Coordinates of C-alpha atoms in Angstrom, one line a residue:
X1 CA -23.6 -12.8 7.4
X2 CA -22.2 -16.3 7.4
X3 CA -21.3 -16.3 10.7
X4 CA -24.5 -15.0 12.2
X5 CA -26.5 -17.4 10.4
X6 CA -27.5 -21.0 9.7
X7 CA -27.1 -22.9 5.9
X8 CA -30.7 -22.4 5.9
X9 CA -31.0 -19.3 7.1
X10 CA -28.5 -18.2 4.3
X11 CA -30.4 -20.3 1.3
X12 CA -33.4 -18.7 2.0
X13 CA -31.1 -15.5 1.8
X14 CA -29.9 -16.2 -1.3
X15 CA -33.5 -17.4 -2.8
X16 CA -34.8 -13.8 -1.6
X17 CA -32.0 -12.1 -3.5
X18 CA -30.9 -11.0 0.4
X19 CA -27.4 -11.9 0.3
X20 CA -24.6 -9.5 0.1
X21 CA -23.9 -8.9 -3.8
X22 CA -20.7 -10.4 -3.3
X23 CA -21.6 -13.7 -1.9
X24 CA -24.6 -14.1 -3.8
X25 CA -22.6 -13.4 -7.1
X26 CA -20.2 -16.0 -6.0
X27 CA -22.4 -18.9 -5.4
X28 CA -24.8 -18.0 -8.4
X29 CA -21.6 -18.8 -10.8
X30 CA -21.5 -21.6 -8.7
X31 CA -25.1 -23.0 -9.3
X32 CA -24.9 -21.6 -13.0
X33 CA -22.1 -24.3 -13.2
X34 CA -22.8 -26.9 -10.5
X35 CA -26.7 -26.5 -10.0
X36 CA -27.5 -29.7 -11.1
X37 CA -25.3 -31.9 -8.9
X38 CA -26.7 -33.2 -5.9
X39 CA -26.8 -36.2 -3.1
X40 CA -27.6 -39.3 -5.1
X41 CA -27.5 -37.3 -8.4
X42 CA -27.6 -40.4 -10.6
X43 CA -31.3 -40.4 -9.3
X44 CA -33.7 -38.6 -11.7
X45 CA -35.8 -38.3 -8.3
X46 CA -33.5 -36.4 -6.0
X47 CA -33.6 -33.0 -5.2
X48 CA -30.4 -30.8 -7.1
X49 CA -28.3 -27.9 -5.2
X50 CA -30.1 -25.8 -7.5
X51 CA -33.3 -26.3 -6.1
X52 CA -31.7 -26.6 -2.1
X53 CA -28.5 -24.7 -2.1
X54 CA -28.9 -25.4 1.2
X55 CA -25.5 -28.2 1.3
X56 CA -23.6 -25.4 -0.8
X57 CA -24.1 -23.1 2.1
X58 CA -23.2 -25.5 4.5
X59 CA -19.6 -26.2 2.6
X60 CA -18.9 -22.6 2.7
X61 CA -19.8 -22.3 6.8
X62 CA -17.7 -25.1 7.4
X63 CA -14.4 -23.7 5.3
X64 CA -14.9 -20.0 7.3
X65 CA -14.5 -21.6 10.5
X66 CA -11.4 -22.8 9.2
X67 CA -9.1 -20.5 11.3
X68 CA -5.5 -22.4 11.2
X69 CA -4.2 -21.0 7.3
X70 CA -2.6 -24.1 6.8
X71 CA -5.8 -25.6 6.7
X72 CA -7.5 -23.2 4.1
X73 CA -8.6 -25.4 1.0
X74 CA -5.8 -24.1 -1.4
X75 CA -3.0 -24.8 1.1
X76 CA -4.1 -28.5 1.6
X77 CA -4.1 -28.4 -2.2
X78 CA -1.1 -27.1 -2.7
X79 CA 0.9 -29.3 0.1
X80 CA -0.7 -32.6 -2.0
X81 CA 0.6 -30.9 -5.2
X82 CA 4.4 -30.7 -3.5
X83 CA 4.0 -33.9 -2.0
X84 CA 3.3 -35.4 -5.3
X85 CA 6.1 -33.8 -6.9
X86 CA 8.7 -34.8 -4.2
X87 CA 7.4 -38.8 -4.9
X88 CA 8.0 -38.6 -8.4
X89 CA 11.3 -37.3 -8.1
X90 CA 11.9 -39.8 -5.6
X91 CA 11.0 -42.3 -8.0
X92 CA 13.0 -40.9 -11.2
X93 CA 15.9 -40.5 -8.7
X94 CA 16.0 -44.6 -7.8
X95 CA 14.8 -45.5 -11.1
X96 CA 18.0 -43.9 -13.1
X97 CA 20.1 -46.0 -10.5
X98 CA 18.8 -48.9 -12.3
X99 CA 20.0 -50.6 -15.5
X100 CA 19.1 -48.1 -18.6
X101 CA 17.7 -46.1 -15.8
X102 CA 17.5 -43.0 -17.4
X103 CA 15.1 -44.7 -20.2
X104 CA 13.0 -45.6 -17.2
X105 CA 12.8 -42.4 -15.2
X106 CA 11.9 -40.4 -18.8
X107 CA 9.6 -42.6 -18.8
X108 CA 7.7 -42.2 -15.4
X109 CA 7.9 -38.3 -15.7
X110 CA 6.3 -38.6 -18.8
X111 CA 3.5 -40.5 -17.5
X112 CA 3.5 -39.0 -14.4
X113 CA 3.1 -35.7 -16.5
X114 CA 0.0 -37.2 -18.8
X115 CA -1.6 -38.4 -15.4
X116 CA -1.6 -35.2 -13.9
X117 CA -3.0 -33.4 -17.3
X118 CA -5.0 -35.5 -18.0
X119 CA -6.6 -37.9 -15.5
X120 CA -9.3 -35.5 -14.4
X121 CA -11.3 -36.2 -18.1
X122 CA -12.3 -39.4 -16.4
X123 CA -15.2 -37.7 -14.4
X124 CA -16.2 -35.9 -17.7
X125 CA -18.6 -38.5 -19.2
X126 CA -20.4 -38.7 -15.5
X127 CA -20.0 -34.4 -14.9
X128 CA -22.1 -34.6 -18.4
X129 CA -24.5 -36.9 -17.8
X130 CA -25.3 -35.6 -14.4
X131 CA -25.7 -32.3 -16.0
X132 CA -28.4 -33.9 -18.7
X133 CA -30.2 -35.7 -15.8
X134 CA -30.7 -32.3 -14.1
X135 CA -31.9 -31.0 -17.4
X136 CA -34.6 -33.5 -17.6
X137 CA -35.4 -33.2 -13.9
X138 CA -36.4 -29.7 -14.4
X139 CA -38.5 -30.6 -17.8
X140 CA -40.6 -32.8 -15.7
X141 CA -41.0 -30.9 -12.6
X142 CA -42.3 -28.3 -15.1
X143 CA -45.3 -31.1 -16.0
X144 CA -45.3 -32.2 -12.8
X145 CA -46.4 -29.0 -11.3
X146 CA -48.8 -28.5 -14.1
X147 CA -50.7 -31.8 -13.4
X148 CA -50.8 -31.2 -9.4
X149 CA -52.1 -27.5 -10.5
X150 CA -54.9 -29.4 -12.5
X151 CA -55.4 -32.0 -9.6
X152 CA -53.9 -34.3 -11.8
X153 CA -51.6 -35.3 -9.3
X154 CA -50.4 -35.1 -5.8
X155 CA -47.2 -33.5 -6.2
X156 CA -45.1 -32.5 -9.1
X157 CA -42.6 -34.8 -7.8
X158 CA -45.3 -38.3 -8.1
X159 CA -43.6 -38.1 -11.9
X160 CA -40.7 -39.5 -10.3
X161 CA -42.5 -42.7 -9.3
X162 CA -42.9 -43.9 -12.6
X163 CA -40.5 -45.2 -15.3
X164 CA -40.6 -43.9 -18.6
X165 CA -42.6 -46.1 -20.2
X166 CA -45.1 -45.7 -17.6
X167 CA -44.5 -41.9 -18.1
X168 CA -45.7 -42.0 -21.9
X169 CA -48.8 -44.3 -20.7
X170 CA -49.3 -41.7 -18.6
X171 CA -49.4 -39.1 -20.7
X172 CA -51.8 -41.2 -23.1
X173 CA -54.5 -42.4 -19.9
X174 CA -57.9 -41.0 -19.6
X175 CA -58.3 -41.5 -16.4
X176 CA -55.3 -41.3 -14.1
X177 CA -56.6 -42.6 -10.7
X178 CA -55.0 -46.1 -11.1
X179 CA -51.3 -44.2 -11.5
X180 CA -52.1 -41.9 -8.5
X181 CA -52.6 -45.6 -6.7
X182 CA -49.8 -46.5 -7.8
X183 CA -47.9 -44.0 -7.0
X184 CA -48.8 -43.6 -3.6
X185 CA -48.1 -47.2 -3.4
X186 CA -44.4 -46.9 -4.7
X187 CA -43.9 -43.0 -2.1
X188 CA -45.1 -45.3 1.2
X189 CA -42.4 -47.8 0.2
X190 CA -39.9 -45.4 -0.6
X191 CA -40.6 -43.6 2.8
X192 CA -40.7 -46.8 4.6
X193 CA -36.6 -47.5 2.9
X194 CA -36.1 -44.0 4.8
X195 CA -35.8 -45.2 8.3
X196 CA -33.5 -48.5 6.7
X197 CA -30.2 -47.2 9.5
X198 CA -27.7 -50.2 7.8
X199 CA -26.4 -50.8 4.6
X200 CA -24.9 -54.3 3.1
X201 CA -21.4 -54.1 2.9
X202 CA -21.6 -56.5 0.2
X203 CA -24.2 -58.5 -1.9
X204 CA -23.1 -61.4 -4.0
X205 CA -25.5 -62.7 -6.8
X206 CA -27.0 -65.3 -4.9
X207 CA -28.8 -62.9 -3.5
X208 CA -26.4 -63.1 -0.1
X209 CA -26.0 -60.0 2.2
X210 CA -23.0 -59.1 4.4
X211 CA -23.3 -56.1 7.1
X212 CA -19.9 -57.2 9.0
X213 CA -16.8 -55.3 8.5
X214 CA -13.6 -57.1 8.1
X215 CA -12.7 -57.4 11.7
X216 CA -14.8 -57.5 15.0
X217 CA -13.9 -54.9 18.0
X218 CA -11.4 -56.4 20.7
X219 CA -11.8 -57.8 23.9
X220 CA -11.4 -54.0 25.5
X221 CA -14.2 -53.0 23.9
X222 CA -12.5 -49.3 22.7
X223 CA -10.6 -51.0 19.4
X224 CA -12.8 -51.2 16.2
X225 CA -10.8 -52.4 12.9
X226 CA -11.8 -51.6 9.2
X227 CA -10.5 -51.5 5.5
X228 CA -7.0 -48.8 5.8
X229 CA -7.7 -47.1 2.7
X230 CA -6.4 -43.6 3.3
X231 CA -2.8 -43.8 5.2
X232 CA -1.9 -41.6 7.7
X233 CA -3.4 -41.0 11.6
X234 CA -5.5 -38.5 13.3
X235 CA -7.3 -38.2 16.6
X236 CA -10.2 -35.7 17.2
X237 CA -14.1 -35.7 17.9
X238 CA -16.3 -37.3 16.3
X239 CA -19.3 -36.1 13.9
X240 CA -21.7 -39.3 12.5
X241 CA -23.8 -37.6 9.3
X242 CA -26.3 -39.6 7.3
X243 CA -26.9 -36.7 5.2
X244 CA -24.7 -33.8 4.2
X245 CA -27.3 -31.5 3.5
X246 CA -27.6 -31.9 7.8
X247 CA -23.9 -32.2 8.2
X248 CA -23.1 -29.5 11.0
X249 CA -19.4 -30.9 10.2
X250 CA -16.9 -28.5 12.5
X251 CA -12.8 -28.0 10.7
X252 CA -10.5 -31.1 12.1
X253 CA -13.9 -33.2 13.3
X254 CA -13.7 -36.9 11.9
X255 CA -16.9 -38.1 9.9
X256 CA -18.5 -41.0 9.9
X257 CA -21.0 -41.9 7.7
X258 CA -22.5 -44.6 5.9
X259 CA -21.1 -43.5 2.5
X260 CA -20.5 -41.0 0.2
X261 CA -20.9 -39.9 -3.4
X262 CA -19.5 -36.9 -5.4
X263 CA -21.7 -34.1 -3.2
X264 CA -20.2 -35.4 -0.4
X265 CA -16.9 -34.0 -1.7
X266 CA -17.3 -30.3 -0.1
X267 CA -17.1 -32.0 3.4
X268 CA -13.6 -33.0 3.2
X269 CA -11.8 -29.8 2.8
X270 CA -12.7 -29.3 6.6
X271 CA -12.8 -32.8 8.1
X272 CA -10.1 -34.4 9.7
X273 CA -10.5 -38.3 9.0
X274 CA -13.2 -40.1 7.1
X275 CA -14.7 -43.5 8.8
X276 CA -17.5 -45.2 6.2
X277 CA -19.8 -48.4 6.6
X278 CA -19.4 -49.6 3.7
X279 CA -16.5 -49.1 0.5
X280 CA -13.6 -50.2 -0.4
X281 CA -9.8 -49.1 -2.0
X282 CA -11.0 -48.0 -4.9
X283 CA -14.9 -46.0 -3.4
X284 CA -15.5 -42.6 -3.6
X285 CA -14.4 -41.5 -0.2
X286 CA -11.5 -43.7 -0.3
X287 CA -10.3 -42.0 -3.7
X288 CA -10.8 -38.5 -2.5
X289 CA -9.5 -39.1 1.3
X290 CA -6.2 -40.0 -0.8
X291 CA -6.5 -36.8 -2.9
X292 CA -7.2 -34.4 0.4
X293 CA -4.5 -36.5 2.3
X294 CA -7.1 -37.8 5.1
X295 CA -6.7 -40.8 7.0
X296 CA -9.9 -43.4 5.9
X297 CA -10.8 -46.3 7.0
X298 CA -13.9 -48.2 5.4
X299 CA -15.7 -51.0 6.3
X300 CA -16.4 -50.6 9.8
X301 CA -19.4 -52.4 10.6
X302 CA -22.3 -49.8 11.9
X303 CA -20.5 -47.6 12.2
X304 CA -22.7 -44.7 12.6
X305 CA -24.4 -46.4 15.5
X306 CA -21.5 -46.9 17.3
X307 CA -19.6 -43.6 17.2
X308 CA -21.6 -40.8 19.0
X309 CA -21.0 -37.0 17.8
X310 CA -18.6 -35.6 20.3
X311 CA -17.0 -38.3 21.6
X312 CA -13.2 -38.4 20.9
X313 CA -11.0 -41.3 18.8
X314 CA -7.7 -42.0 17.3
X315 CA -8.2 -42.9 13.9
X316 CA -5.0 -44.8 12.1
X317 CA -5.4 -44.7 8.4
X318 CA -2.8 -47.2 7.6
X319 CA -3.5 -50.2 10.0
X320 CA -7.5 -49.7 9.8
X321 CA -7.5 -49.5 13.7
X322 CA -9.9 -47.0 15.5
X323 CA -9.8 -46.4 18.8
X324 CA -11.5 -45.0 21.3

């Protein structure tokens, strides 16, 4: 069923109650748990996988036409999990070589050992308040789709136009064809920011923009440079996606993008190397192209208009150097 047809194809599977029990069991725990994450989920106004599973679909086509095992999810997990293990002993080994050495190599298992436990609370507070910010979505689609059912508004999703105070003045108006102004106003702007292709790499607050990346191509023309923040080297075909609910990413492909953000994260079980506009060390692809053990480079000025899907690079994750 996956293979035969499209993420879309497939949501609309699921949203029929279509899908083979098994698979549609699956991804329902799935979206019981994870429904209300989403591209840009810090925005009240975005759409949720629970309302467009359509990106979960496309993860799971993407990790089925992983064919090499080693590959698979689990076994990239577990081959970080080793690799992590042979570093710390590594460590304890030259450490107890040290004066009161063995004080010092207690030490780093120890820490090591409350790392590993215990690092992972530090998404809770955002996993929480994600999950609050889907619950209120919902509330006021729920109002929304009232109001446009009594012509009050456009669309349900106008609500998302307005803050909250303008929300409760809202709810107190008479007549509410100022806000529909307004609102139309605020959805032409917002649409306009749609077809904005570059994003600062960095604003200072002087109000100063800089699209540059750290290093200009070379005289050949083939050698672009970023921000190494992933170590490691690669070389494969390219795929540029501005939006991973279009991603079309194939196992081993290298992405470039402008950024990511936590629902991004599927993606890089299947992608080769990661090549962003903008970030730095310490971003969210750069953090999880160290966890998956893909070479990153960030940085690299426009990027996406650059690389062309298909064409072929040699990515080198430790000297920021991309070429072509």
């Amino acid at each position: 069923v996956f293979q035969s047809n499209s993420a879309a194809d497939l949501a609309g599977l699921w949203s029929g109650q279509a899908l083979p029990p098994a698979a549609a069991g699956a991804v329902q725990d799935f979206l019981h748990q994870y429904g209300g994450r989403g591209l840009a989920e810090i925005d009240l106004g975005r759409v949720r996988w629970r309302e467009d599973p359509k990106p979960v679909f496309e993860a799971l086509a993407g990790y089925l036409k992983i064919d090499d095992p080693s590959q698979a999810p689990d076994a990239v997990f577990k081959r970080g999990e080793t690799s992590a293990k042979a570093a710390l002993d590594t460590l304890v080994s030259e450490l107890r070589q040290t004066p009161r050495g063995w004080i010092k190599a207690a030490a780093a298992r120890f820490a090591a050992g409350r790392m590993r436990r215990l690092l992972g609370i530090r998404e809770s507070p955002k996993f929480f308040a994600v999950r609050m910010f889907g619950l209120v979505r919902s509330e006021l689609l729920v109002c929304g789709r009232q109001m446009a059912a009594a012509g009050e508004l456009a669309q349900a999703e106008d609500l998302f136009f307005l803050s909250y105070r303008e929300l409760e003045e809202l709810a107190a108006a008479a007549d509410l064809q100022v806000w529909r102004e307004l609102i139309s106003q605020r959805r032409r702007a917002f649409d306009m920011e749609q077809n904005r292709r570059q994003i600062p790499r960095m604003l200072l607050s002087d109000g100063r923009a800089f699209y540059e990346g750290i290093q200009v191509e070379e005289s050949a023309g083939n050698i672009l440079f970023g921000s190494p923040v992933s170590p490691g080297s690669v070389e494969g075909r390219v795929r540029v996606v501005l939006d991973p609910h279009h991603a079309g990413l194939l196992p081993g492909e290298i992405m470039v993008c402008p950024g990511t953000d936590p629902s991004w994260t599927p993606l890089f079980l299947s992608c080769g190397g990661l090549i962003m506009e903008t970030g730095g060390m310490m971003t969210h692809g750069a953090v999880v192209a160290r966890e998956y053990g893909i070479p990153a480079v960030v940085g690299v000025d426009r990027a996406t208009l650059r690389f062309i899907t298909g064409s072929r690079i040699r990515l080198d994750g430790s000297t920021g150097q991309i070429e072509v």
